[in-house]
Coordinates of C-alpha atoms and ligand atoms in Angstrom, one line a residue:
M224 CA 8.2 18.8 -28.1
S225 CA 9.4 21.7 -25.8
F226 CA 11.9 21.5 -23.0
Y227 CA 10.5 21.1 -19.5
D228 CA 12.0 21.8 -16.1
V229 CA 10.8 18.4 -14.9
C230 CA 9.4 15.4 -16.7
I231 CA 7.6 12.9 -14.4
I232 CA 6.8 9.4 -15.7
G233 CA 3.7 7.9 -14.1
S234 CA 0.6 9.7 -12.6
G235 CA -0.1 7.5 -9.5
P236 CA -0.2 9.2 -6.1
A237 CA 3.6 9.7 -6.2
G238 CA 3.8 11.3 -9.7
L239 CA 0.6 13.2 -9.6
V240 CA 1.3 14.9 -6.2
M241 CA 4.9 15.7 -7.2
A242 CA 3.7 17.2 -10.5
L243 CA 1.2 19.4 -8.6
E244 CA 3.8 20.5 -6.1
L245 CA 6.5 21.4 -8.7
A246 CA 4.0 23.3 -10.8
K247 CA 2.9 25.2 -7.7
Y248 CA 6.6 26.2 -7.2
G249 CA 6.5 27.7 -10.7
H250 CA 8.3 25.0 -12.7
S251 CA 7.2 23.7 -16.0
V252 CA 6.2 20.1 -15.6
L253 CA 5.3 17.3 -18.1
L254 CA 3.5 14.4 -16.5
V255 CA 3.6 11.4 -18.8
E256 CA 1.0 8.6 -18.2
S257 CA 0.9 5.3 -20.1
G258 CA -2.9 4.8 -19.7
K259 CA -5.9 7.0 -19.8
E260 CA -8.9 7.8 -17.6
Q261 CA -10.9 4.7 -18.5
T262 CA -9.8 1.1 -18.1
D263 CA -8.3 -0.3 -21.3
V264 CA -7.5 -4.0 -21.4
E265 CA -4.7 -3.6 -23.9
I266 CA -3.0 -0.9 -21.9
Q267 CA -3.5 -2.7 -18.6
A268 CA -1.8 -5.8 -20.1
L269 CA 1.4 -3.8 -20.5
S270 CA 1.9 -4.3 -16.7
D271 CA 1.5 -8.1 -16.9
A272 CA 4.5 -9.9 -15.4
E273 CA 5.9 -13.4 -15.1
I274 CA 5.2 -14.4 -11.5
S275 CA 7.4 -17.1 -10.1
N276 CA 5.4 -17.9 -7.0
P277 CA 1.6 -17.2 -7.6
V278 CA 0.9 -18.3 -3.9
S279 CA 2.8 -15.2 -2.6
H280 CA 2.1 -12.7 -5.4
S281 CA -1.1 -11.4 -6.9
V282 CA -1.6 -11.2 -10.6
M283 CA -0.7 -7.7 -11.9
K284 CA -4.1 -6.7 -13.1
D285 CA -5.3 -6.9 -9.4
A286 CA -2.2 -5.2 -8.1
V287 CA -1.8 -2.1 -10.2
W288 CA -4.0 0.1 -12.3
R289 CA -2.5 1.5 -15.5
G290 CA -4.2 4.8 -16.1
L291 CA -4.5 8.4 -14.8
G292 CA -4.3 8.5 -11.1
G293 CA -2.5 5.1 -11.1
T294 CA -3.4 2.4 -8.5
S295 CA -5.3 5.0 -6.4
K296 CA -8.2 3.9 -8.6
L297 CA -8.0 0.5 -6.8
W298 CA -6.5 1.0 -3.4
G299 CA -8.3 0.7 -0.1
G300 CA -7.4 4.3 1.0
R301 CA -5.9 3.2 4.3
C302 CA -3.2 5.7 5.5
V303 CA -0.7 4.8 8.2
P304 CA 2.6 6.4 9.1
F305 CA 5.8 4.4 9.5
D306 CA 7.1 3.9 13.1
D307 CA 10.4 5.2 14.5
I308 CA 11.8 1.7 14.6
D309 CA 11.4 1.4 10.8
F310 CA 14.0 4.0 10.2
E311 CA 16.5 2.6 12.6
S312 CA 19.3 0.1 12.0
R313 CA 18.4 -3.2 13.8
D314 CA 21.2 -5.8 14.2
Y315 CA 18.7 -8.6 13.5
V316 CA 17.3 -7.1 10.2
L317 CA 19.5 -7.3 7.2
G318 CA 19.8 -4.0 5.4
S319 CA 17.8 -2.1 8.0
G320 CA 18.4 1.6 8.6
W321 CA 17.2 4.4 6.4
P322 CA 19.3 7.4 5.4
I323 CA 16.4 9.6 6.6
S324 CA 14.3 9.7 9.7
D325 CA 10.7 10.3 10.5
M326 CA 11.7 13.9 11.4
D327 CA 12.7 14.5 7.7
L328 CA 9.3 13.5 6.6
S329 CA 6.9 14.7 9.3
E330 CA 6.8 18.3 8.1
Y331 CA 5.1 17.1 4.9
F332 CA 2.5 15.0 6.7
Q333 CA -0.2 17.7 6.8
L334 CA 0.0 18.3 3.1
A335 CA 0.0 14.6 2.4
S336 CA -3.1 14.3 4.5
E337 CA -4.8 16.9 2.5
Y338 CA -3.9 15.3 -0.8
L339 CA -5.1 11.9 0.5
S340 CA -8.3 13.3 2.1
I341 CA -7.6 12.2 5.6
K342 CA -7.7 15.8 6.8
A343 CA -4.8 15.7 9.3
P344 CA -2.0 13.3 10.3
N345 CA -3.7 12.4 13.6
F346 CA -2.7 8.8 14.0
K347 CA -3.3 8.5 17.7
V348 CA -6.6 8.5 19.6
K349 CA -5.5 11.4 21.9
E350 CA -4.9 13.6 18.8
C351 CA -8.4 13.1 17.5
K352 CA -10.6 15.8 18.9
G353 CA -13.6 14.7 16.8
L354 CA -13.5 11.0 17.7
K355 CA -17.2 10.1 18.0
T356 CA -16.8 7.1 20.2
Q357 CA -14.8 9.2 22.7
L358 CA -13.3 6.1 24.2
N359 CA -9.6 5.7 24.8
D360 CA -9.2 2.0 25.2
L361 CA -10.1 -0.6 22.6
A362 CA -11.1 -3.1 25.4
E363 CA -11.5 -3.0 29.1
N364 CA -8.0 -3.1 30.8
L365 CA -6.2 -2.8 27.5
K366 CA -4.4 0.4 28.5
D367 CA -1.4 1.6 26.5
S368 CA 1.7 0.4 28.3
E369 CA 5.5 0.2 27.6
L370 CA 4.9 -2.9 25.6
I371 CA 1.6 -2.6 23.8
Y372 CA -0.7 0.0 22.3
S373 CA -4.3 -0.1 21.1
T374 CA -4.7 3.6 20.4
N375 CA -2.7 3.9 17.2
L376 CA -5.0 4.6 14.2
E377 CA -5.2 4.1 10.5
R378 CA -7.1 6.8 8.7
W379 CA -9.2 6.1 5.6
S380 CA -9.2 8.4 2.7
A381 CA -12.6 10.1 2.2
A382 CA -11.8 10.4 -1.6
P383 CA -9.5 7.5 -2.5
S384 CA -9.3 8.0 -6.3
L385 CA -6.8 10.8 -6.7
W386 CA -7.6 11.5 -10.3
A387 CA -11.3 11.7 -9.6
K388 CA -10.6 14.2 -6.8
L389 CA -8.0 16.4 -8.7
K390 CA -8.9 16.2 -12.3
K391 CA -11.1 19.3 -12.3
Q392 CA -8.3 21.6 -10.9
I393 CA -5.6 20.2 -13.2
P394 CA -6.5 22.0 -16.4
K395 CA -6.3 25.3 -14.5
I396 CA -2.7 24.8 -13.6
E397 CA -0.7 26.7 -16.2
K398 CA 2.6 25.1 -15.7
L399 CA 1.4 21.5 -15.8
T400 CA 1.1 19.5 -19.0
I401 CA -0.4 16.0 -19.0
L402 CA 0.5 13.6 -21.7
D403 CA -1.6 10.5 -21.4
Q404 CA -1.5 7.3 -23.5
H405 CA 2.3 7.6 -23.9
T406 CA 4.5 5.0 -22.4
C407 CA 8.1 5.7 -21.4
I408 CA 10.4 3.0 -22.9
G409 CA 13.8 4.3 -21.9
F410 CA 16.3 7.1 -21.2
F411 CA 19.4 8.5 -22.9
Q412 CA 22.4 9.0 -20.7
N413 CA 25.8 9.6 -22.3
E414 CA 28.1 8.8 -19.4
L415 CA 28.1 7.6 -15.8
G416 CA 27.6 10.6 -13.5
G417 CA 26.1 12.7 -16.3
N418 CA 22.6 13.8 -17.0
V419 CA 19.8 12.0 -18.7
S420 CA 19.3 14.2 -21.7
H421 CA 16.0 12.8 -22.8
A422 CA 13.4 10.1 -22.3
F423 CA 11.9 8.0 -25.0
L424 CA 8.1 7.7 -25.2
K425 CA 5.9 5.6 -27.4
P426 CA 2.2 6.4 -28.1
T427 CA 0.8 3.5 -26.0
L428 CA -1.7 2.1 -28.4
Q429 CA 0.5 2.6 -31.5
P430 CA 3.6 0.4 -30.9
D431 CA 4.7 0.9 -34.5
A432 CA 4.7 4.7 -34.3
E433 CA 7.9 6.7 -34.1
N434 CA 9.3 7.3 -30.6
V435 CA 8.8 10.7 -29.1
E436 CA 11.8 12.3 -27.3
V437 CA 11.2 14.4 -24.3
K438 CA 13.9 16.8 -23.0
A439 CA 14.0 18.1 -19.4
S440 CA 16.3 19.4 -16.7
T441 CA 15.2 16.8 -14.3
F442 CA 13.4 13.4 -14.7
V443 CA 11.4 11.5 -12.2
I444 CA 10.4 7.9 -12.5
A445 CA 7.1 7.3 -10.6
C446 CA 5.7 4.2 -12.3
G447 CA 5.0 2.2 -9.1
G448 CA 7.5 -0.1 -7.3
I449 CA 7.5 -2.9 -9.9
E450 CA 7.1 -0.8 -13.0
S451 CA 9.8 1.7 -12.0
T452 CA 12.2 -1.2 -11.4
R453 CA 11.4 -2.8 -14.7
L454 CA 11.8 0.4 -16.6
I455 CA 15.2 1.0 -15.0
L456 CA 16.3 -2.6 -15.6
N457 CA 15.3 -2.3 -19.3
S458 CA 17.1 1.0 -19.8
M459 CA 20.3 -0.3 -18.1
N460 CA 20.5 -3.0 -20.9
E461 CA 20.6 -0.3 -23.6
P462 CA 24.0 1.0 -24.7
N463 CA 22.9 4.6 -24.2
G464 CA 20.6 3.9 -21.4
L465 CA 20.9 4.5 -17.6
K466 CA 24.3 4.0 -16.1
L467 CA 24.0 3.3 -12.4
L468 CA 26.6 3.0 -9.6
G469 CA 24.2 0.8 -7.7
A470 CA 23.3 -1.3 -10.8
K471 CA 23.8 -4.7 -9.1
H472 CA 21.2 -3.8 -6.4
V473 CA 18.4 -2.9 -8.8
G474 CA 15.5 -5.4 -8.3
L475 CA 16.9 -7.0 -5.1
Y476 CA 15.2 -7.1 -1.7
Y477 CA 11.6 -7.0 -3.1
M478 CA 9.2 -6.7 -0.1
G479 CA 5.6 -6.6 0.7
H480 CA 3.7 -7.5 3.8
L481 CA 2.6 -10.8 5.4
S482 CA -1.1 -10.6 6.0
G483 CA -3.9 -12.9 7.2
K484 CA -5.5 -14.5 10.2
I485 CA -4.2 -17.4 12.2
A486 CA -6.1 -16.7 15.4
D487 CA -9.2 -15.2 17.0
I488 CA -9.1 -12.9 19.9
Q489 CA -11.4 -13.7 22.8
F490 CA -11.9 -10.7 25.1
N491 CA -12.9 -10.8 28.8
G492 CA -15.3 -8.2 30.3
N493 CA -18.2 -6.4 28.8
P494 CA -18.6 -7.1 25.1
K495 CA -20.4 -3.7 24.7
K496 CA -17.1 -2.0 25.7
I497 CA -15.1 -3.4 22.8
I498 CA -14.4 -1.0 19.9
Y499 CA -14.7 -3.5 17.1
G500 CA -15.4 -1.4 14.0
F501 CA -14.7 1.9 12.2
E502 CA -14.9 5.0 14.3
R503 CA -15.3 8.6 12.9
D504 CA -12.9 11.4 13.6
G505 CA -15.0 14.2 12.2
D506 CA -15.4 13.4 8.5
V507 CA -12.7 10.7 8.4
Y508 CA -13.1 7.0 9.2
V509 CA -10.4 5.6 11.5
R510 CA -9.7 2.1 12.9
R511 CA -7.5 1.0 15.8
R512 CA -4.4 -1.1 15.2
I513 CA -2.9 -3.1 18.0
T514 CA 0.9 -2.6 17.9
F515 CA 4.0 -3.2 20.1
S516 CA 6.4 -0.5 21.3
N517 CA 9.7 -0.1 19.6
Q518 CA 11.6 -1.2 22.7
F519 CA 9.6 -4.3 23.0
L520 CA 10.0 -5.3 19.3
K521 CA 13.7 -4.8 19.7
S522 CA 14.0 -6.7 22.9
Q523 CA 12.1 -9.7 21.4
K524 CA 13.9 -9.3 18.1
L525 CA 10.6 -9.1 16.4
L526 CA 9.9 -7.6 13.0
N527 CA 7.3 -4.8 13.1
I528 CA 3.7 -5.9 13.0
A529 CA 0.2 -4.6 13.5
F530 CA -3.1 -6.3 14.3
W531 CA -6.7 -5.3 14.0
L532 CA -10.1 -6.9 14.8
D533 CA -12.1 -8.3 11.9
N534 CA -15.3 -10.2 11.2
P535 CA -15.5 -14.0 11.4
P536 CA -14.7 -15.7 8.0
I537 CA -17.7 -14.8 5.9
F538 CA -17.4 -17.7 3.5
D539 CA -18.0 -20.2 6.3
W540 CA -21.9 -20.6 6.3
K541 CA -21.6 -22.2 9.8
H542 CA -21.3 -18.8 11.4
G543 CA -25.1 -18.8 11.0
S544 CA -25.3 -15.0 10.5
G545 CA -27.6 -13.7 7.9
V546 CA -25.6 -10.4 7.8
L547 CA -22.3 -12.2 7.1
S548 CA -24.0 -14.5 4.5
A549 CA -25.5 -11.5 2.7
A550 CA -22.0 -9.9 2.6
Y551 CA -20.6 -13.1 1.2
L552 CA -23.3 -13.5 -1.5
G553 CA -22.8 -9.9 -2.5
L554 CA -19.0 -10.3 -2.8
T555 CA -19.2 -13.5 -4.8
M556 CA -22.2 -12.8 -7.1
P557 CA -21.1 -12.1 -10.6
V558 CA -21.6 -8.4 -11.8
I559 CA -22.7 -7.2 -8.3
R560 CA -19.3 -8.1 -6.8
N561 CA -17.5 -5.7 -9.1
F562 CA -19.2 -2.8 -7.6
L563 CA -18.6 -3.8 -4.0
A564 CA -14.8 -4.0 -3.7
P565 CA -11.6 -4.1 -5.7
T566 CA -10.9 -7.6 -7.0
A567 CA -7.9 -8.2 -4.8
I568 CA -9.8 -7.3 -1.6
R569 CA -12.9 -9.3 -2.6
K570 CA -10.8 -12.4 -3.3
R571 CA -9.1 -12.1 0.0
V572 CA -12.3 -11.7 2.0
A573 CA -14.7 -14.1 0.1
G574 CA -12.6 -16.3 -2.2
E575 CA -12.7 -16.7 -6.0
K576 CA -16.2 -18.2 -6.5
I577 CA -19.5 -18.8 -4.7
E578 CA -19.8 -21.9 -2.6
N579 CA -22.7 -23.3 -0.5
F580 CA -25.1 -20.8 -2.0
S581 CA -28.2 -22.4 -0.6
K582 CA -26.7 -22.6 3.0
H583 CA -25.9 -18.9 2.9
L584 CA -29.3 -18.0 1.5
L585 CA -30.9 -20.0 4.3
N586 CA -28.9 -17.9 6.8
C587 CA -30.2 -14.8 5.3
I588 CA -33.8 -16.0 5.2
S589 CA -33.7 -17.2 8.8
S590 CA -33.0 -13.6 10.0
P591 CA -34.7 -11.5 7.4
I592 CA -35.1 -8.2 9.4
P593 CA -31.5 -7.9 10.7
T594 CA -30.2 -9.0 7.3
A595 CA -32.3 -6.5 5.3
T596 CA -31.5 -3.7 7.8
F597 CA -27.8 -4.4 7.4
V598 CA -27.9 -4.4 3.6
I599 CA -29.8 -1.1 3.4
K600 CA -27.6 0.6 6.1
F601 CA -24.4 -0.7 4.4
L602 CA -25.4 0.5 0.9
W603 CA -26.4 3.8 2.3
T604 CA -23.2 4.4 4.3
R605 CA -21.0 3.1 1.5
Y606 CA -22.5 4.7 -1.6
I607 CA -24.7 7.6 -0.6
S608 CA -23.5 9.3 2.5
K609 CA -20.0 10.9 2.6
P610 CA -17.4 9.9 3.4
P611 CA -17.9 6.3 2.2
I612 CA -17.5 3.7 4.9
P613 CA -14.5 1.6 4.1
G614 CA -16.0 -1.8 5.0
F615 CA -18.4 -3.5 7.3
F616 CA -18.2 -4.9 10.8
T617 CA -20.5 -7.2 12.9
Y618 CA -20.7 -7.0 16.6
S619 CA -19.9 -10.2 18.5
K620 CA -22.0 -10.8 21.6
N621 CA -19.6 -13.6 22.5
N622 CA -16.7 -11.1 22.6
R623 CA -14.7 -13.0 20.0
Y624 CA -13.3 -11.4 16.9
S625 CA -11.0 -12.5 14.1
L626 CA -7.5 -11.1 14.5
H627 CA -5.9 -9.8 11.4
F628 CA -2.1 -9.5 11.2
H629 CA -0.1 -7.2 8.9
G630 CA 3.6 -7.9 9.3
E631 CA 6.9 -6.6 8.1
Q632 CA 8.9 -8.5 5.6
A633 CA 12.6 -8.2 6.1
P634 CA 14.9 -7.5 3.1
N635 CA 16.2 -10.8 1.7
L636 CA 18.3 -11.5 -1.3
N637 CA 16.0 -14.3 -2.6
S638 CA 13.1 -12.0 -3.0
K639 CA 13.6 -10.0 -6.2
I640 CA 12.5 -8.6 -9.5
T641 CA 14.5 -9.4 -12.7
L642 CA 13.5 -9.2 -16.4
S643 CA 11.6 -12.0 -18.1
D644 CA 12.5 -13.0 -21.7
E645 CA 9.0 -12.1 -22.8
K646 CA 8.3 -8.5 -24.2
D647 CA 5.2 -6.3 -23.9
A648 CA 3.6 -4.6 -26.9
T649 CA 6.0 -1.6 -26.6
G650 CA 9.0 -3.9 -26.8
L651 CA 10.0 -3.6 -23.1
R652 CA 10.9 -6.9 -21.4
R653 CA 8.4 -7.8 -18.7
A654 CA 9.1 -8.1 -15.0
R655 CA 9.9 -11.5 -13.5
I656 CA 8.7 -11.3 -9.9
D657 CA 9.9 -13.6 -7.2
L658 CA 8.4 -12.6 -3.9
Q659 CA 9.8 -14.9 -1.2
W660 CA 8.9 -14.8 2.5
S661 CA 11.9 -15.9 4.6
K662 CA 11.8 -18.1 7.7
Q663 CA 12.5 -15.0 9.8
D664 CA 9.4 -13.2 8.4
V665 CA 7.1 -16.2 9.1
D666 CA 8.6 -17.0 12.5
S667 CA 8.2 -13.4 13.6
V668 CA 4.5 -13.3 12.8
I669 CA 4.0 -16.5 14.9
K670 CA 6.1 -15.2 17.8
A671 CA 4.2 -11.9 17.7
H672 CA 0.9 -13.8 18.2
S673 CA 2.4 -15.7 21.1
V674 CA 3.7 -12.6 22.9
L675 CA 0.4 -10.8 22.3
D676 CA -1.4 -13.8 23.8
N677 CA 0.8 -13.6 26.9
Q678 CA 0.2 -9.9 27.2
L679 CA -3.5 -10.2 26.9
K680 CA -3.6 -12.9 29.6
S681 CA -1.3 -11.0 32.0
L682 CA -3.4 -7.9 31.7
G683 CA -6.6 -9.9 32.1
V684 CA -7.9 -8.6 28.8
G685 CA -8.4 -12.0 27.1
H686 CA -6.5 -14.5 25.1
L687 CA -6.0 -15.8 21.5
I688 CA -7.6 -18.9 20.1
Y689 CA -5.6 -20.4 17.3
R690 CA -7.3 -21.5 14.1
F691 CA -4.6 -24.0 13.3
D692 CA -2.6 -26.7 15.0
I693 CA 0.8 -25.3 16.2
T694 CA 2.6 -27.6 13.6
T695 CA 0.7 -26.1 10.7
L696 CA 0.9 -22.4 11.7
E697 CA 3.9 -21.7 9.6
Q698 CA 2.2 -23.1 6.5
A699 CA -1.0 -21.1 7.3
V700 CA 0.9 -17.8 7.4
I701 CA 2.6 -18.6 4.1
N702 CA -0.7 -19.8 2.4
Q703 CA -2.5 -16.6 3.4
S704 CA 0.2 -14.0 2.8
I705 CA -0.3 -12.8 -0.8
D706 CA 1.0 -9.4 -1.8
G707 CA 2.0 -7.4 -4.8
F708 CA -0.1 -4.5 -3.7
H709 CA 2.6 -3.0 -1.6
Q710 CA 5.8 -2.9 -3.7
L711 CA 8.9 -1.9 -1.7
G712 CA 12.7 -2.2 -1.6
T713 CA 13.9 -2.9 -5.1
L714 CA 15.5 0.6 -5.6
R715 CA 16.6 1.0 -2.0
M716 CA 17.9 4.4 -0.8
T717 CA 21.4 4.6 0.9
N718 CA 23.9 7.3 1.3
D719 CA 26.6 4.8 0.2
S720 CA 26.3 4.2 -3.5
S721 CA 27.9 0.7 -3.2
K722 CA 25.0 -0.4 -1.0
G723 CA 21.9 0.8 -2.8
V724 CA 20.4 2.4 -5.9
T725 CA 19.3 6.0 -4.9
N726 CA 20.4 8.6 -2.4
S727 CA 18.3 9.9 0.4
Y728 CA 16.2 12.1 -2.0
G729 CA 15.6 9.2 -4.5
L730 CA 18.3 10.5 -6.9
L731 CA 19.8 7.5 -8.8
H732 CA 23.4 7.0 -7.8
G733 CA 25.4 7.6 -11.1
V734 CA 22.8 9.9 -12.7
A735 CA 22.9 13.6 -12.1
N736 CA 19.3 14.5 -12.7
T737 CA 17.0 11.5 -12.4
F738 CA 14.9 10.6 -9.3
V739 CA 12.7 7.8 -8.3
A740 CA 9.5 8.6 -6.4
S741 CA 8.0 5.3 -5.1
S742 CA 8.0 2.9 -2.2
A743 CA 10.7 1.0 -4.2
I744 CA 13.2 3.3 -2.6
F745 CA 12.1 2.4 1.0
P746 CA 14.8 0.2 2.5
T747 CA 12.5 -1.7 4.9
S748 CA 8.7 -2.3 4.9
G749 CA 7.6 -1.8 8.5
Q750 CA 4.0 -2.7 9.4
A751 CA 2.5 0.3 7.6
N752 CA 0.6 0.4 4.3
P753 CA 3.0 2.6 2.2
T754 CA 1.0 5.2 0.3
F755 CA 0.9 7.8 3.0
L756 CA 4.7 7.8 3.2
I757 CA 5.0 7.6 -0.6
V758 CA 3.1 10.8 -0.9
A759 CA 4.8 12.6 2.0
N760 CA 8.2 11.7 0.5
A761 CA 7.1 12.8 -3.0
I762 CA 6.3 16.3 -1.5
R763 CA 9.7 16.3 0.2
Q764 CA 11.4 15.3 -3.1
A765 CA 9.5 18.0 -5.0
R766 CA 10.8 20.7 -2.5
H767 CA 14.3 19.3 -3.0
I768 CA 14.1 19.3 -6.8
S769 CA 12.6 22.8 -6.8
D770 CA 15.5 24.1 -4.7
N771 CA 18.0 22.4 -7.0
L772 CA 16.4 24.0 -10.1
R773 CA 16.4 27.4 -8.5
S774 CA 20.0 27.2 -7.5
S775 CA 21.1 26.2 -11.0
F776 CA 19.5 29.3 -12.6
Ligands
FAD1080 C1 -6.3 -3.5 -4.1 C2 -5.3 -2.6 -3.5 C3 -5.5 -2.0 -2.3 C4 -4.5 -1.2 -1.7 N1 -4.8 -0.6 -0.5 C5 -3.9 0.2 0.0 C6 -4.2 0.9 1.2 O1 -5.2 0.7 1.8 N2 -3.2 1.7 1.8 C7 -2.0 1.9 1.1 O2 -1.2 2.6 1.7 N3 -1.8 1.3 -0.1 C8 -2.7 0.5 -0.6 N4 -2.4 0.0 -1.9 C9 -1.1 0.3 -2.5 C10 -1.2 1.6 -3.3 O3 -2.2 1.5 -4.3 C11 0.1 2.0 -3.8 O4 1.1 2.0 -2.8 C12 0.2 3.3 -4.6 O5 -0.8 3.4 -5.6 C13 1.6 3.5 -5.2 O6 1.6 4.8 -5.8 P1 2.6 5.1 -7.0 O7 2.3 6.4 -7.5 O8 4.0 4.8 -6.5 O9 2.3 3.9 -8.1 P2 1.0 3.6 -8.9 O10 -0.2 4.1 -8.2 O11 1.0 2.2 -9.3 O12 1.1 4.6 -10.2 C14 2.1 4.3 -11.2 C15 1.6 5.0 -12.5 O13 2.7 4.9 -13.5 C16 2.1 4.6 -14.7 N5 3.2 3.9 -15.5 C17 3.7 2.7 -15.3 N6 4.7 2.4 -16.2 C18 4.7 3.5 -17.0 C19 5.5 3.9 -18.1 N7 6.5 3.0 -18.6 N8 5.3 5.0 -18.8 C20 4.3 5.9 -18.3 N9 3.5 5.6 -17.3 C21 3.8 4.4 -16.6 C22 0.9 3.6 -14.4 O14 0.0 3.6 -15.4 C23 0.4 4.3 -13.1 O15 -0.5 5.3 -13.5 C24 -3.3 -0.9 -2.4 C25 -3.2 -1.5 -3.7 C26 -4.1 -2.3 -4.2 C27 -3.9 -2.9 -5.6

């Protein structure tokens, strides 16, 4: 196999975008992918892991997709930037403070937006010239203040599967070679501080075949948060494998997001003036998030958090709505459900299996025209018109909505990824995943609801109605918060090699030429879903690698 300028392992959003950028700069790139274009059960099983706490962590087959384009085949496509506070050091958050700031990343936001099909990094209502609703405030009297905002937006990808979007243009890129169905099983590094000279690959479906050795000037590990960590941990155990200065930190501080619903929001005022659903900014769907200002978060010692409005629980037939029951039946009906939403999202919204079928059916039959109109309109906007609508919303004439929270998990030493004793078909030890929410994480979510409630009341906007008794709120947050979809923190970046695993560009401390492109290098989790920043950072890393390669000629 020939020598490449850069060998990238993993073709998810991080690896694929970085490969395209480096090839664009004129470097020869080999992009190695374990899977292929179609789903393959045997290949997917390589990512299976030992999960210590199944209440907090999803099974891996719902959390990652092992194939070309990576987990962008499954993701929701929701793009959100991190906030200024996420980069800062906070005295009440262990290990907070990034070695880079938003300023280092923002120049790559436009390009990241184009790759992710959200058009532009316009994450505030006032930046969106094409906003169809043309309304500034989410609700009457809910003006942005020094404490609270309701004009920050998430933008939804119009073409979420990156491989489907880019695969036609890839064969035309001369400098880019894609090697699928090959799994990286390790690296050769002679001495601490030196280069990785080659990576070892195995033909994925032929575990008895000879290893393939790939040589390159620079290597990038872009296998997703968990799989990058596992590959590095495995290689560190080999005598000629990776030698890291930050070895003792690898796998620590595993983070995701706490997410769920413990309250409804009851608005005052005119129900028709509530923006309860998706809006369009030109060709891109957007949705409001209710957030707090950095100053307010700090003054309250709160972890970062965002809220958004949602439908009532669709599984509870007592809502009496034919529309919600039709959605529930669709999302739980065998076969049909697989076309409607990724398994993880479906399970979260509708549960594992169908319950109270006849009661839901009765709801649908009692309001046949609105139900049929909803089904036809939803199928049209989701599967025929472009861009696809990300989900559905029902209007509440009572002015009451479910309030979804998405909260930061602070780094904690009990939450970690280590290696299991069990091996996968390629001989790599599997990951043992222990995602643990701390008391601080859970308390912060509850306190954030309480301060939001106070704010809504003092502004005359409305109030919260809790779904649980105060004594059971903590357990309710824990029971609902299941992650594994957002995989952060286990290869944290720091300038000080005694405190983390990579430097500010994702270069492994102790290795001269091997980078990590993944949210695993993010030191804290913020309230944002991570993929937008993963991609912006991958573009930044590509520029840095390209500059290094040029200066070494
Ligand atoms: C259901 C679901 C919904 C989500 N929704 C959102 C959302 O709305 N917004 C958001 O920001 N994020 C979302 N995410 C998370 C998002 O998918 C990830 O953040 C993103 O895909 C990470 O990109 P990545 O390139 O780092 O890793 P991945 O996309 O996981 O790609 C890693 C690639 O590496 C390959 N690989 C792994 N090991 C090896 C190996 N040893 N050798 C060779 N190749 C290997 C894999 O096959 C895969 O192709 C969601 C995830 C899920 C599961």
